[in-house]
Coordinates of C-alpha atoms in Angstrom, one line a residue:
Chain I
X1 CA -10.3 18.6 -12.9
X2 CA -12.9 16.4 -13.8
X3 CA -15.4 14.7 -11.7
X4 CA -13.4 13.9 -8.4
X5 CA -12.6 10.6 -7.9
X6 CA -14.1 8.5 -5.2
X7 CA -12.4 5.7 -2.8
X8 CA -15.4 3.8 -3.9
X9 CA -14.5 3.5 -7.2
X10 CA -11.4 2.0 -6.6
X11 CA -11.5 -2.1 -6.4
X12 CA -9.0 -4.5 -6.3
X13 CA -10.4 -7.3 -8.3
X14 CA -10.8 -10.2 -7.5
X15 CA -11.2 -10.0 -3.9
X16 CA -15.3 -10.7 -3.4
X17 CA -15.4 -14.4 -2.3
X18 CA -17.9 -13.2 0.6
X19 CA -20.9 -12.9 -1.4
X20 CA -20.6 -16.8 -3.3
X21 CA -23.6 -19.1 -2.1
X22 CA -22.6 -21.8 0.5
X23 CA -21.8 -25.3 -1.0
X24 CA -21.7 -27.4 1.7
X25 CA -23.1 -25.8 5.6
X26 CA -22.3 -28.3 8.7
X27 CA -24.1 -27.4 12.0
X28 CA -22.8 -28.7 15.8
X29 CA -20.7 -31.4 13.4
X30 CA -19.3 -33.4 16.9
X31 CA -17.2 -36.8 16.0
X32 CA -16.3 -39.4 18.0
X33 CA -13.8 -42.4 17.6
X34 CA -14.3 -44.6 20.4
X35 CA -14.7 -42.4 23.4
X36 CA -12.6 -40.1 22.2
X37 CA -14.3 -36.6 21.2
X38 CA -12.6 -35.9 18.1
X39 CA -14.4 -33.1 16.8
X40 CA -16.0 -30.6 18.6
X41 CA -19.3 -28.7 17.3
X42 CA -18.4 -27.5 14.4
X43 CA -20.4 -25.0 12.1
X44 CA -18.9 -23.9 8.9
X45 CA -19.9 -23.1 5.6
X46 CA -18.2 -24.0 3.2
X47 CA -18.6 -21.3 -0.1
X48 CA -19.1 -22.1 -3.9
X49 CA -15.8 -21.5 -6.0
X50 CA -13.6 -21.0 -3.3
X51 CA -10.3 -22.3 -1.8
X52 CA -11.1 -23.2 1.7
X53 CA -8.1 -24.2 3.6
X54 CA -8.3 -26.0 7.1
X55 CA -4.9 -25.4 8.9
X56 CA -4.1 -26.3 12.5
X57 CA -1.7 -29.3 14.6
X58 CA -1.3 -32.2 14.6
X59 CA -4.7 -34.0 15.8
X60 CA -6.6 -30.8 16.4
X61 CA -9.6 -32.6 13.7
X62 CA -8.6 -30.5 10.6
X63 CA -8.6 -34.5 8.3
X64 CA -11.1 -35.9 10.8
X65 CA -13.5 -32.9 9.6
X66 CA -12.5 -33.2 6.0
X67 CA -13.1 -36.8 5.9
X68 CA -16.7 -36.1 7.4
X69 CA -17.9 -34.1 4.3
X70 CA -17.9 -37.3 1.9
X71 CA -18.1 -39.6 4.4
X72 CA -15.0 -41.5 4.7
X73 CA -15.9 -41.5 8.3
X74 CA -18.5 -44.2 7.2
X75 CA -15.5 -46.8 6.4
X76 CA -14.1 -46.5 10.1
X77 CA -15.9 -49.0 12.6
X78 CA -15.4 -47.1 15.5
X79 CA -16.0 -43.6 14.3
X80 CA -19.3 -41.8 14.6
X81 CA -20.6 -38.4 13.7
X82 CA -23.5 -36.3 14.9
X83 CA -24.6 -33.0 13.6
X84 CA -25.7 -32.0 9.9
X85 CA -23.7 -31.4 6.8
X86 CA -25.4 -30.3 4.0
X87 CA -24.3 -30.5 0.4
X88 CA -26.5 -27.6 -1.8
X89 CA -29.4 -27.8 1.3
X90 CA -29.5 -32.0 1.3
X91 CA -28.0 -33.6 4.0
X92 CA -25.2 -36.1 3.0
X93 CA -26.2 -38.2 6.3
X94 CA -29.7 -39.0 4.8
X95 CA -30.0 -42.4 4.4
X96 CA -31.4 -42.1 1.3
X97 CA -27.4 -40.9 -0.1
X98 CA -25.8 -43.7 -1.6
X99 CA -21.9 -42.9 -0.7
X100 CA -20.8 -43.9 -4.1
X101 CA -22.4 -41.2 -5.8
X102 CA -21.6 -38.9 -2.8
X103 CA -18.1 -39.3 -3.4
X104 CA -18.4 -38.6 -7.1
X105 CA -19.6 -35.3 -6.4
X106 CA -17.5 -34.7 -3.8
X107 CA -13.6 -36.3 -4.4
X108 CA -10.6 -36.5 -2.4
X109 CA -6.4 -36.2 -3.2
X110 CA -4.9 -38.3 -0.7
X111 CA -1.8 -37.6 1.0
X112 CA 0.5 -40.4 0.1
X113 CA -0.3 -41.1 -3.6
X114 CA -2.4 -44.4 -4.3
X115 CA -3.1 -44.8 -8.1
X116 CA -4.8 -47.8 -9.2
X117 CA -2.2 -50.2 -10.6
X118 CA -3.7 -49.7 -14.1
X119 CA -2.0 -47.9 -16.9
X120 CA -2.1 -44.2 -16.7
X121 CA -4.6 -43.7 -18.8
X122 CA -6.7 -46.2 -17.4
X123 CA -6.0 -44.5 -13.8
X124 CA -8.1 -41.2 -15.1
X125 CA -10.0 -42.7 -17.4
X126 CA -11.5 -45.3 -15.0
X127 CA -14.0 -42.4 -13.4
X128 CA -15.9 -41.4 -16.4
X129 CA -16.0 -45.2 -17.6
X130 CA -17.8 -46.5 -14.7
X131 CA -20.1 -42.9 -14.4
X132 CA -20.5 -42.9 -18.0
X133 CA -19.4 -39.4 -18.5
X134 CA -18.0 -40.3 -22.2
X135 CA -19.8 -41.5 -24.9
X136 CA -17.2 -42.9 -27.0
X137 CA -13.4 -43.4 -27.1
X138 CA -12.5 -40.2 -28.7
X139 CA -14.3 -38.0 -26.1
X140 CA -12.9 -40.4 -23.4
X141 CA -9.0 -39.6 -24.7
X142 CA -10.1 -35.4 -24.7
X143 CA -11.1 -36.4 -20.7
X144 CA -7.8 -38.0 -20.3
X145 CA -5.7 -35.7 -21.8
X146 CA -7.6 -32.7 -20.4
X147 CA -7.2 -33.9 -17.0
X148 CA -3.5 -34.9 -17.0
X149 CA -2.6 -31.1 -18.7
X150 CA -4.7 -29.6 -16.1
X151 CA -2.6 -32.1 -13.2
X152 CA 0.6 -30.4 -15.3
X153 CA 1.4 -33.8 -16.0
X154 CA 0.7 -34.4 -19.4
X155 CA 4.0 -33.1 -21.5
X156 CA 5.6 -36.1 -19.2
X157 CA 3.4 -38.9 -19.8
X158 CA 2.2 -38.5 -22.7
X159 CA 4.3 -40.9 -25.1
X160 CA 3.8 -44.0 -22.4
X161 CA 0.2 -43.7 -21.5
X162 CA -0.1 -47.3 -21.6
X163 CA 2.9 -47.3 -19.0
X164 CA 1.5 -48.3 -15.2
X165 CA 0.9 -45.2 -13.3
X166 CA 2.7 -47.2 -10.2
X167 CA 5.8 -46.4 -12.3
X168 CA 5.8 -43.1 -11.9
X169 CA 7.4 -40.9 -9.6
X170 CA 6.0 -39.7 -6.2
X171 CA 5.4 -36.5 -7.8
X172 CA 4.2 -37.7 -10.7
X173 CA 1.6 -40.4 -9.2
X174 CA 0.4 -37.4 -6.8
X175 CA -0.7 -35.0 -9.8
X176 CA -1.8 -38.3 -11.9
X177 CA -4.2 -38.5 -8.5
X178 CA -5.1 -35.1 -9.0
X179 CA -6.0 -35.9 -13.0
X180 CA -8.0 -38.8 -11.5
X181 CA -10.1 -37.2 -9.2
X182 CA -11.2 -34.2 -11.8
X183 CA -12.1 -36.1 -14.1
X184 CA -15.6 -37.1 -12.8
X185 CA -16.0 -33.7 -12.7
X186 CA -16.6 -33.1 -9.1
X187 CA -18.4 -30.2 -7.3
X188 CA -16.3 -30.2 -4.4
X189 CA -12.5 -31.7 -4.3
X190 CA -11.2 -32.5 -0.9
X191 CA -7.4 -32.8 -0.8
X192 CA -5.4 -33.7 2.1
X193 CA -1.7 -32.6 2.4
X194 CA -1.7 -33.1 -1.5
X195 CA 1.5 -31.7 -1.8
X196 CA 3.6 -32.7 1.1
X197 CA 5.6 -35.6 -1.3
X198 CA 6.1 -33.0 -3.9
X199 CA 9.2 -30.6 -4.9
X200 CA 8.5 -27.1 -5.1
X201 CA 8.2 -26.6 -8.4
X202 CA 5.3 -29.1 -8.7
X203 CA 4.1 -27.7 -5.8
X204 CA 3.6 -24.7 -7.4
X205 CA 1.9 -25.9 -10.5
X206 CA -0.6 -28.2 -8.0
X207 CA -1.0 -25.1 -6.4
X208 CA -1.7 -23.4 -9.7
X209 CA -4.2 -25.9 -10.7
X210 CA -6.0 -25.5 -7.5
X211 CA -6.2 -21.8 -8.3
X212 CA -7.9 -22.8 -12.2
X213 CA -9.9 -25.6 -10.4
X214 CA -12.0 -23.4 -8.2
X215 CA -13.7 -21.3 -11.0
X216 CA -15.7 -24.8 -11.3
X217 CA -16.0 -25.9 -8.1
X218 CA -15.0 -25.8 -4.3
X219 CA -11.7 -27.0 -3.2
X220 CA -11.0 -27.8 0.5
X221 CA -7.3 -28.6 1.2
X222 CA -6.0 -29.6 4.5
X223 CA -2.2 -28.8 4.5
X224 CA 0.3 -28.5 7.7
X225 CA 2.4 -25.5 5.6
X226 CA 0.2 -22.2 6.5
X227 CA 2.6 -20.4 3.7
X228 CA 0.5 -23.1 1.1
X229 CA -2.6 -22.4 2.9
X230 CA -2.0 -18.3 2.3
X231 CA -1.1 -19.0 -1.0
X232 CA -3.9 -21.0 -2.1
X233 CA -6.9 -20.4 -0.5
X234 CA -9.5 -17.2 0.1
X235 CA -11.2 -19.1 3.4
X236 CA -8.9 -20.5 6.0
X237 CA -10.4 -22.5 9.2
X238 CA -8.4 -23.1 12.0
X239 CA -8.7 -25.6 14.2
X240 CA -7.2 -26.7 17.5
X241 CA -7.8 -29.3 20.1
X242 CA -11.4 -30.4 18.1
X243 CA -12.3 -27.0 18.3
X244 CA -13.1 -24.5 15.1
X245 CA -11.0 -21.6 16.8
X246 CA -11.5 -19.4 13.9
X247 CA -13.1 -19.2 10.4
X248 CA -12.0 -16.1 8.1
X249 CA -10.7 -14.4 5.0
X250 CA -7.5 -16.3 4.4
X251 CA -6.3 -12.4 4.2
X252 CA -7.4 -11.3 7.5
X253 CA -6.4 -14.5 9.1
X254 CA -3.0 -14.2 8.1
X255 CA -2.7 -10.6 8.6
X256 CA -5.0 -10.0 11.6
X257 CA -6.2 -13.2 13.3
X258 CA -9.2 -12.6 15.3
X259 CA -8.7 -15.4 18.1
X260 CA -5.0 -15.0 20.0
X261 CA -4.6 -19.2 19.6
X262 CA -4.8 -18.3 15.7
X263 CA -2.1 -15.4 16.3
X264 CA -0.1 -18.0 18.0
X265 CA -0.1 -20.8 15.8
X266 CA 0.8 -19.0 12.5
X267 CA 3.8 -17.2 14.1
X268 CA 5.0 -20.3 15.3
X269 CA 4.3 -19.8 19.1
X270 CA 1.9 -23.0 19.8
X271 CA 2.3 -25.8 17.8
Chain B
X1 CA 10.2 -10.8 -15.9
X2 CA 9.3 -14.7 -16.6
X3 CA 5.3 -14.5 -15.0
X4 CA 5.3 -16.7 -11.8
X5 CA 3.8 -20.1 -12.0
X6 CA 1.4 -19.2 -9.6
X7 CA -0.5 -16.6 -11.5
X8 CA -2.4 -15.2 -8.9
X9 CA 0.8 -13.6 -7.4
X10 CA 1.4 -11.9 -10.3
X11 CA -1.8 -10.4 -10.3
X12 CA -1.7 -9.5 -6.6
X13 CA 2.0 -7.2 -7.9
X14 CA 0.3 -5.6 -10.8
X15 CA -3.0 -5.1 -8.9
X16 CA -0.3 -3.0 -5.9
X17 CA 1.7 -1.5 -8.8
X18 CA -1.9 0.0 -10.6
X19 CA -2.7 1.4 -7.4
X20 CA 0.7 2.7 -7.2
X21 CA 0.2 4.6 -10.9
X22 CA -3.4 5.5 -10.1
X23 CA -2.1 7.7 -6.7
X24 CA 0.6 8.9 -8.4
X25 CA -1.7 10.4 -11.5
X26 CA -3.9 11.5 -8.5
X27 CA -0.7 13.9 -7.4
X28 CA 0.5 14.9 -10.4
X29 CA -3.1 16.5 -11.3
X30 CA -3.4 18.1 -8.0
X31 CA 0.2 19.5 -8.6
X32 CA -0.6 21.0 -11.7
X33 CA -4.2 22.4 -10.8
X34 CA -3.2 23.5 -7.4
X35 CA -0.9 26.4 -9.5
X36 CA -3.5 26.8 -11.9
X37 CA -5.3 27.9 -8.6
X38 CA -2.6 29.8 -7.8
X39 CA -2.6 31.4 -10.9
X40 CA -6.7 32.1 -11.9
X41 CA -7.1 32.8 -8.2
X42 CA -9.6 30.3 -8.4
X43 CA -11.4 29.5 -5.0
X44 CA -13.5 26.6 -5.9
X45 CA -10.4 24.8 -7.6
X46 CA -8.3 25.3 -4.7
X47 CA -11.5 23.9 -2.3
X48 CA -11.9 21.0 -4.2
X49 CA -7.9 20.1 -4.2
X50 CA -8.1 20.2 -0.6
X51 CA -10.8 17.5 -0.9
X52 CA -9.5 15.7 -2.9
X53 CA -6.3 14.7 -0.9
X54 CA -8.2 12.3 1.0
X55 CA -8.4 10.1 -2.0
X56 CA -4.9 10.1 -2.4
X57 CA -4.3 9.5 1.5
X58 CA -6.5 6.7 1.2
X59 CA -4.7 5.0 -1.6
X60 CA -1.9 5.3 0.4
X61 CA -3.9 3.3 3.6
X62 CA -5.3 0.7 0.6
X63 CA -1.5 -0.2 -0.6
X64 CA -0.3 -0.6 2.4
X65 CA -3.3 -3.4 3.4
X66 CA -1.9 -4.9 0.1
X67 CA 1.8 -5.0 0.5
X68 CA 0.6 -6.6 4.1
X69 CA -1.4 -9.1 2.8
X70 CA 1.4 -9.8 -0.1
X71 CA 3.9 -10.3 2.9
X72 CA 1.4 -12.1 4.1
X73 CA 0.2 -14.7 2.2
X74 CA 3.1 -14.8 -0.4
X75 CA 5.8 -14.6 1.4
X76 CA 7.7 -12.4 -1.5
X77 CA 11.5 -12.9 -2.1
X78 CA 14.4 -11.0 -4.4
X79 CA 13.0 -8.9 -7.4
X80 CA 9.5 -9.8 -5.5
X81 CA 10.2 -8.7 -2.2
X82 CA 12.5 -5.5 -3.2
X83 CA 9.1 -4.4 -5.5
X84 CA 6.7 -4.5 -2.6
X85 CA 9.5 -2.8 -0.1
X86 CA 9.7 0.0 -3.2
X87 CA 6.2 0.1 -3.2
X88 CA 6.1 0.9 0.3
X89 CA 8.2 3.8 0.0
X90 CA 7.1 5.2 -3.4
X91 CA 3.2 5.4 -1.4
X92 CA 5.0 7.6 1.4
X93 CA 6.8 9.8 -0.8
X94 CA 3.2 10.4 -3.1
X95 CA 1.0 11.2 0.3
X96 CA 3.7 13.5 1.3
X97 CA 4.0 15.4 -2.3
X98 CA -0.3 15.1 -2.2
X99 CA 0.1 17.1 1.2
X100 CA 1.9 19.5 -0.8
X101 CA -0.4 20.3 -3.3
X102 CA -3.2 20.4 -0.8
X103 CA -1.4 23.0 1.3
X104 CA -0.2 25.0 -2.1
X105 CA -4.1 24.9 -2.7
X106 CA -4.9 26.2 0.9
X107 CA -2.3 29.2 0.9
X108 CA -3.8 30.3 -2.6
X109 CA -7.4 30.7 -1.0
X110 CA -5.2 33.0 1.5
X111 CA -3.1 34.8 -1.5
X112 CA -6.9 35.0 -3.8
X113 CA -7.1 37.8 -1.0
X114 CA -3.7 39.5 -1.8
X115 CA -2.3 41.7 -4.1
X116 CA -0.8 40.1 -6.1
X117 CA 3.3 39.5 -6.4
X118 CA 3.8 40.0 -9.9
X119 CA 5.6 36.9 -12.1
X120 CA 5.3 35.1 -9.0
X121 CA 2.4 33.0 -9.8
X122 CA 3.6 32.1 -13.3
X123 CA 7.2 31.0 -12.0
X124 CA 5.2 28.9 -9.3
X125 CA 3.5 27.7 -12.1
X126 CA 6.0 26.7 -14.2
X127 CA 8.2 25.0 -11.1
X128 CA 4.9 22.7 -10.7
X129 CA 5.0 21.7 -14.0
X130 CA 9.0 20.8 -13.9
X131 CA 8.5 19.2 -10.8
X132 CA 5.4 16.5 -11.8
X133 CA 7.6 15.9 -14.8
X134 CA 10.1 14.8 -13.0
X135 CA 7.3 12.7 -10.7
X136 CA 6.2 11.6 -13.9
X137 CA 9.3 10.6 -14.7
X138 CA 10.6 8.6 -11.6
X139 CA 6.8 6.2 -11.8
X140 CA 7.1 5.9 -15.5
X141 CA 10.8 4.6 -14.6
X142 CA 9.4 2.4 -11.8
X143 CA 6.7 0.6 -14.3
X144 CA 9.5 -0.1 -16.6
X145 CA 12.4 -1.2 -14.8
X146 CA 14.4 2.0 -15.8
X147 CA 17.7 2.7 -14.2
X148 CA 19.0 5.2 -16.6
X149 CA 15.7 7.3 -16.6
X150 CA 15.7 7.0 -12.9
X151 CA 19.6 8.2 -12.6
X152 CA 18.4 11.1 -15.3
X153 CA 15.6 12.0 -12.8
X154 CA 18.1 12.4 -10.2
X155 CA 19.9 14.6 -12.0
X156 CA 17.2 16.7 -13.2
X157 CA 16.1 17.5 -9.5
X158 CA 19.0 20.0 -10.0
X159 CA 17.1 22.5 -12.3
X160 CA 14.3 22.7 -9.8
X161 CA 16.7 23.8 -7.3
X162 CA 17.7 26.5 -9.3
X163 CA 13.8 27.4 -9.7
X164 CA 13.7 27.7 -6.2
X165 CA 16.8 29.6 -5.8
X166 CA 16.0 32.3 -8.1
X167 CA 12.7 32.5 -6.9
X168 CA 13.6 32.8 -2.8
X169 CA 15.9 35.9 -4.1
X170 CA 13.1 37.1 -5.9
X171 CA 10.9 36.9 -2.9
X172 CA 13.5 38.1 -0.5
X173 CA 13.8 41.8 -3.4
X174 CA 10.0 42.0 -3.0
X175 CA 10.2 42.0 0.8
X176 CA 13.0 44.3 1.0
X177 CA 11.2 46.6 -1.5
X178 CA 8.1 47.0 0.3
X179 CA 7.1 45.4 3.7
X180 CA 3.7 45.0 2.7
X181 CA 4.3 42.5 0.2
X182 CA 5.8 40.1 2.9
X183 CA 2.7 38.2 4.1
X184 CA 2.2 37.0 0.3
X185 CA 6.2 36.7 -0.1
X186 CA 6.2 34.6 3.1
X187 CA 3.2 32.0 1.7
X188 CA 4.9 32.1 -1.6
X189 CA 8.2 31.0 0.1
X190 CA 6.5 28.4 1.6
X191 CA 4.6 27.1 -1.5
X192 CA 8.2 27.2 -3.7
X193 CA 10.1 25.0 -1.4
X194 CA 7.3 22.7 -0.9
X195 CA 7.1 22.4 -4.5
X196 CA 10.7 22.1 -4.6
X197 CA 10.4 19.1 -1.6
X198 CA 8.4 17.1 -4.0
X199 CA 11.2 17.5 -6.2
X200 CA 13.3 16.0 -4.1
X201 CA 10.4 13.0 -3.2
X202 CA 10.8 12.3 -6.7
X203 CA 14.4 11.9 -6.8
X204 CA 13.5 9.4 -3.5
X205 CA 11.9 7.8 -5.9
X206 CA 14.1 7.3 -8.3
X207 CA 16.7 5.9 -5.9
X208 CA 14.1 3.4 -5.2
X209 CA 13.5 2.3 -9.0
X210 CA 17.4 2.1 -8.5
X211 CA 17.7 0.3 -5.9
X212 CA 14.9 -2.2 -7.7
X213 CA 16.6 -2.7 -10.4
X214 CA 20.1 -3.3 -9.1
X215 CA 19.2 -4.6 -5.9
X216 CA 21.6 -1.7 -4.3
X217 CA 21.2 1.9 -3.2
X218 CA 22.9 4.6 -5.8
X219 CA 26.6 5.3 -4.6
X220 CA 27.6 8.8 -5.6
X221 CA 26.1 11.9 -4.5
X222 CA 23.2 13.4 -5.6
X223 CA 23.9 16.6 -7.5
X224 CA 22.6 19.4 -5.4
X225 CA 21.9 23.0 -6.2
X226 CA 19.8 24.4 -3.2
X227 CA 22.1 26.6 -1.7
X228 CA 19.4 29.1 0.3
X229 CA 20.1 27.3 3.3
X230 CA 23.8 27.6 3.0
X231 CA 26.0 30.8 4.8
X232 CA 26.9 33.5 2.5
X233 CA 30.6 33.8 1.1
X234 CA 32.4 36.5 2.8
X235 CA 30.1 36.7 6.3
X236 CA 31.2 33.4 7.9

């Protein structure tokens, strides 16, 4: 028998997400809209190429936290945040950040599908016009048509680029949002319910592309199905009531919550 | 098999199935050097088989956390969810078999003290070999999706039967020739139909891969040929 083999030589690849750097850290994160306490202390970090997914109720703060980390908060009047979020160790909330650029660094899918009424290739290629990501046309249509393959859109488009991306299909103008916000090359994507208007098999070619996207940068997807959310990501969060209730390995959430409101929501006991 | 459109399932099945091949190469070797043990009378072989079965038992703990998570987190249906349930069983049937070899390795420290039972180590021997074959036989079957090999598995579990028939009589001459040889008869007994129980985890096996591929359980019986435990004609 040669050398015996050890348990420590066996790995199941794949697996490490523990040991990637923190993109974005929030600290005692509290919001409020109004008088109402939305958001309750939060602390989280959120890792480098990973899929962080935030799972909980209706209302328990899961969008409310999302929208926090590229400040979409900002654009609601009666909505105010306290605490620190840090994107690579600078806090977004400086006022130094201009929320333009913020937001080009860190994009968002929206849940109901909102493409510019532009043609579809004017849709994706609007980003890297106005950033100046391109330097001429030709590199512009390799964006383009790199983007809309990646969205798993392209084989469907691609004779009426010039068609308006409000023509599509719900589907369709979901993924051409997808293209859209990738192509300014983000560092983080932020996607809310990104799939809920979508059939199952684009689901699970969104849910592909959210797989490819995270070996370039974070992706933090709020979704209401906790089968997506095991299927996608490596970090789930769980909140409840404003609360973080738990924070984890998507594996060990799913398998062996920590926190017995976790244990009830994914077997369907608490809703 | 079309790959899945989410790749990283696909990955998560082959990743279980490796495992799967990696525990069952684990058994197979500790089969085959557990009789060489036998055999050389070779105590530091047989100490480091015993060791070595935690390796295999922890496989069996390691694919088990997988199939969880696969459950889990992928919610696995058909083919899917029949491979991961075959998985499942295919582990329990290779710890068992691994326990096997460890205990053949742990009576042949207690035989290395013997005389010996002439012929007995060498039919022992070549048993183990017939047996991991048919182990061999039943994964290789499993990796490719093969009924017919799997059905020819079942049948071959036969042959080892008649290994260990021939053998207990063998044992049972030795006995009845001189009483001294019965302590070694008695852990040689023991060692032939645990080799020959391994045979028949194999064949459990192989009704998995069947029940895999065609989604059902194999109907007809399985040919049998142990018939130690059976009354003798004529003294009912």
């Amino acid at each position: 028998m040669e050398g015996p083999i050890q348990m420590k030589d066996i790995h199941i690849e794949e697996r490490v997400v523990s040991d990637h750097k923190a993109k974005i850290t929030a600290r005692g994160v509290q919001v409020y809209y109004g008088t109402n306490h939305a958001l309750k202390d939060v602390d989280v970090d959120i890792l480098a190429g990973t899929v962080t997914a935030f799972i909980g109720p209706s209302g328990c703060g899961k969008s409310t936290f999302l929208r926090c980390l590229n400040r979409m908060n900002d654009t609601v009047s009666s909505a105010r945040v306290v605490g620190e979020i840090l994107l690579d160790g600078e806090d977004i909330y400086d006022k130094r950040v201009d929320p333009v650029q913020l937001r080009a660094k860190v994009g968002m899918v929206f849940q109901k599908p909102n493409p510019f009424p532009k043609s579809i290739y004017d849709n994706v290629a609007y980003g890297p016009k106005i950033h100046g990501l391109t330097r001429n046309k030709a590199e512009l249509d390799e964006v383009v048509e790199s983007c809309l393959r990646k969205a798993a859109l392209w084989n469907e488009v691609k004779d009426r680029l010039q068609a308006p991306g409000t023509g599509l299909s719900g589907g369709q103008q979901q993924r051409l949002c997808i293209a859209r916000a990738i192509a300014t090359s983000p560092e983080v994507l932020l996607m809310d319910e990104p799939c809920s208007a979508l059939d199952p098999i684009a689901t699970a070619q969104v849910e592909e592309l959210i797989d490819e996207l995270r070996s370039q940068f974070s992706v933090v997807i709020v979704t209401h199905s906790m089968q997506q959310a095991a299927r996608v990501s490596q970090k789930t969060a769980f909140f409840h009531l404003g609360n973080l209730v738990e924070y984890g390995e998507t594996g060990q959430i799913f398998t062996n919550p920590k926190d017995p409101r976790t244990e009830s929501y994914i077997t369907g006991r608490i809703g | 098999m079309e790959p899945h459109i989410r790749s990283a399932f696909d990955k998560d099945l082959e990743g279980v199935q490796a495992l799967v091949m990696k525990m069952g190469g684990l058994v197979e070797d500790a089969l085959l050097q557990a009789a060489k043990a036998l055999e050389t009378r070779d105590d530091d072989l047989a100490e480091r088989i015993r060791a070595g079965d935690r390796v295999i038992d922890e496989l069996e703990e390691l694919v088990h956390t997988e199939c969880a998570r696969i459950i889990a987190l992928r919610a696995p249906t058909a083919s899917d969810l029949r491979t991961v349930l075959t998985v499942m069983r295919i582990v329990a049937s290779l710890e068992r078999s691994g326990d096997y070899a460890k205990n053949l390795a742990k009576r042949s420290l207690v035989l290395a003290q013997m005389q010996p039972i002439s012929g007995s180590a060498g039919s022992i021997t070549r048993m183990a070999r017939s047996v991991v074959g048919l182990l061999k036989d039943s994964l290789d079957a499993f990796v490719a999706r093969d009924a017919v090999m799997a059905e020819d598995v079942r049948r071959r579990d036969a042959e080892v039967d008649q290994m260990y028939n021939a053998l207990f009589r063998e044992f049972l001459t030795h006995m009845m020739e001189d009483p001294r040889n019965i302590t070694a008869c008695m852990h040689l007994h023991f060692i032939a139909k645990n080799i020959e129980r391994v045979g028949d985890h194999a064949t459990g096996i192989a009704e998995q891969v069947i029940y895999l591929v065609k989604g059902r359980m194999p109907e007809e019986e399985r040919p049998k040929n142990d018939v130690t435990s059976l009354v003798p004609r004529g003294k009912e």
